[in-house]
Amino acid sequence: MAGEPVNVNEFEELAKEALPKMNYDYFSGGAEDEYTLKENVEAFKRISIQPRILVDVSKINMSTTILGYKTSSPIMIAPTGLHKLAHPAGEIATARAAAASDTIMALSFASSCTLEEVASSCNAVRFFQLYVYKRRDVSELIVQRAERNGFKAIIVTVDAPRFGRREADIKNKMIIPPMANLKGVISHEVVSDKGSELQAYVSATKDASLSWKDIAWLKSITNLPVLIKGVLTSEDALKAVEVGVSGIVVSNHGARQLDYSPATITVLEEVVSAVQGKIPVLVDGGVRRGTDVFKALARGAQAVMIGRPVVYGLSAKGENGVKTVINMLKDELELTMALAGCCTVKDITRQHVRTEHDRHRCRI
Ligand SMILES: Cc1cc2nc3c(=O)[nH]c(=O)nc-3n(C[C@H](O)[C@H](O)[C@H](O)COP(=O)(O)O)c2cc1C
Ligand SMILES: CC(C)CC(=O)C(=O)O
């Protein structure tokens, strides 16, 4: 690519140039036809922003609080696994970039650096993402380590009872890279010599029997707030409130699990209305511009999480790349707020965006 990237999409090109094909395909790929992968991004484009004029926007304040933690903007780092496939410094570089930009980071259960290494290398506010294994004792041990090491919340991912079918990984015979938190705890045996070894490993270890009643178990093994990641319907949002979780992440796992599940921005609002402000609602999937962050906030999200762009920044330029990606999104959000007439995140309302459904209603 000629010159320096000017937006986060351009980091994808740089990542593709920098990485071996197997690694790039793992990061960029989605499930099956990758319909939802495209829709996550496209659905944002179908929402327009309705600016307000003649508002004094000489000072813009993007700061907010998430679960009581102050942060510079409503943008968080989503949990993504295996950062050493992107850069040798792995999640340590990502976490340092999060700290430098005063951004909350969610660390993946499947990280390449241990949670202890990440905790000791930076003072960012960190949440920990959990997968529940058949060996519940493994998950319990890791939750305890996260709690001891200053992580502030557990985000349990519930959209992956089995691993999605990622065809690029199957073709590449994706390997099982070391998952540092599991070293000495459970072995990484190769359980298949066909297709994606990672898929075979994950399917063999994850507990597909995990269900609503197990949230009580999870709450009983930690003092940390528990958030549930992977909610896409109002029915499940209501159940999440009922079982007493502290927050919801509207997510389809970056379209890597169930293809033809809805683009997250299209279902955010039904989840927000079901929850009625009782717990915070976060959203991820396809956020590539500050305008996307603005649209998600207007439709009721408290914050967004960013997956692939962070990994692309890390692949292209290590810690600095992640910092640049976060800062680009923050700068774009700040400009969007100014041009839309919103000085603080609280000023961003439903009336600042118009969906296709709204436009249709206006016509009839
Ligand atoms: C390479 C990659 C690895 C991921 N690993 C995890 C993971 O370990 N745990 C998890 O809950 N979600 C994981 N996700 C999903 C992200 O947390 C997030 O939901 C998704 O990336 C958001 O979409 P975006 O990539 O379009 O921003 C992963 C996503 C990607 C792209
Ligand atoms: C290593 C994997 C289990 C991480 C993941 O959730 C993903 O690739 O989507």
CSV table of C-alpha atoms and ligand atoms in Angstrom, one decimal, residues 26-29 37 40-41 78-81 108-110 129-131 155 157 159 166 229 251-256 284-288 305-309 311, ligand 1:
chain,number,residue,atom,x,y,z
A,26,TYR,CA,-7.5,-17.2,10.7
A,27,PHE,CA,-7.9,-13.6,11.7
A,28,SER,CA,-10.0,-12.4,8.8
A,29,GLY,CA,-12.2,-15.4,8.2
A,37,LEU,CA,-19.3,-11.4,8.0
A,40,ASN,CA,-21.9,-7.0,10.1
A,41,VAL,CA,-20.1,-4.2,8.1
A,78,ALA,CA,-12.7,-7.2,22.1
A,79,PRO,CA,-11.3,-10.6,23.2
A,80,THR,CA,-9.5,-12.2,20.3
A,81,GLY,CA,-7.3,-15.3,20.6
A,108,SER,CA,-9.2,-13.8,25.5
A,109,PHE,CA,-9.1,-17.1,27.4
A,110,ALA,CA,-7.2,-18.3,24.3
A,129,GLN,CA,-13.2,-13.5,28.5
A,130,LEU,CA,-14.0,-17.1,29.6
A,131,TYR,CA,-14.7,-20.3,27.7
A,155,ILE,CA,-17.1,-12.1,30.0
A,157,THR,CA,-18.8,-16.4,25.7
A,159,ASP,CA,-22.2,-18.4,21.2
A,166,ARG,CA,-14.4,-21.7,9.0
A,229,LYS,CA,-21.3,-12.4,25.3
A,251,SER,CA,-22.2,-10.3,19.4
A,252,ASN,CA,-22.1,-13.0,16.7
A,253,HIS,CA,-18.5,-13.6,17.4
A,254,GLY,CA,-17.4,-11.6,14.5
A,255,ALA,CA,-19.5,-13.9,12.2
A,256,ARG,CA,-17.2,-16.8,13.0
A,284,ASP,CA,-19.3,-5.8,18.7
A,285,GLY,CA,-19.1,-6.9,15.1
A,286,GLY,CA,-18.2,-4.8,12.0
A,287,VAL,CA,-17.3,-1.6,13.8
A,288,ARG,CA,-14.7,0.0,11.4
A,305,MET,CA,-15.8,-3.6,21.2
A,306,ILE,CA,-13.4,-3.9,18.3
A,307,GLY,CA,-12.0,-7.3,17.1
A,308,ARG,CA,-10.2,-7.6,13.8
A,309,PRO,CA,-9.0,-4.0,13.4
A,311,VAL,CA,-5.4,-7.6,15.4
B,1,LIG,C1,-9.2,-13.7,15.2
B,1,LIG,C2,-10.4,-13.7,16.2
B,1,LIG,C3,-10.3,-14.4,17.4
B,1,LIG,C4,-11.3,-14.3,18.3
B,1,LIG,N1,-11.2,-14.9,19.5
B,1,LIG,C5,-12.2,-14.8,20.4
B,1,LIG,C6,-12.0,-15.4,21.6
B,1,LIG,O1,-11.0,-16.0,22.0
B,1,LIG,N2,-13.1,-15.3,22.5
B,1,LIG,C7,-14.2,-14.6,22.2
B,1,LIG,O2,-15.1,-14.5,23.0
B,1,LIG,N3,-14.4,-14.0,21.0
B,1,LIG,C8,-13.4,-14.1,20.1
B,1,LIG,N4,-13.5,-13.5,18.9
B,1,LIG,C9,-14.7,-12.6,18.6
B,1,LIG,C10,-14.5,-11.2,19.1
B,1,LIG,O3,-14.5,-11.1,20.5
B,1,LIG,C11,-15.5,-10.2,18.6
B,1,LIG,O4,-16.8,-10.7,18.9
B,1,LIG,C12,-15.5,-10.0,17.1
B,1,LIG,O5,-14.2,-10.0,16.6
B,1,LIG,C13,-16.1,-8.6,16.7
B,1,LIG,O6,-16.2,-8.5,15.4
B,1,LIG,P1,-15.1,-7.6,14.5
B,1,LIG,O7,-13.9,-8.5,14.3
B,1,LIG,O8,-15.8,-7.4,13.2
B,1,LIG,O9,-14.8,-6.3,15.2
B,1,LIG,C14,-12.5,-13.6,17.9
B,1,LIG,C15,-12.6,-12.9,16.8
B,1,LIG,C16,-11.5,-12.9,15.9
B,1,LIG,C17,-11.6,-12.1,14.6
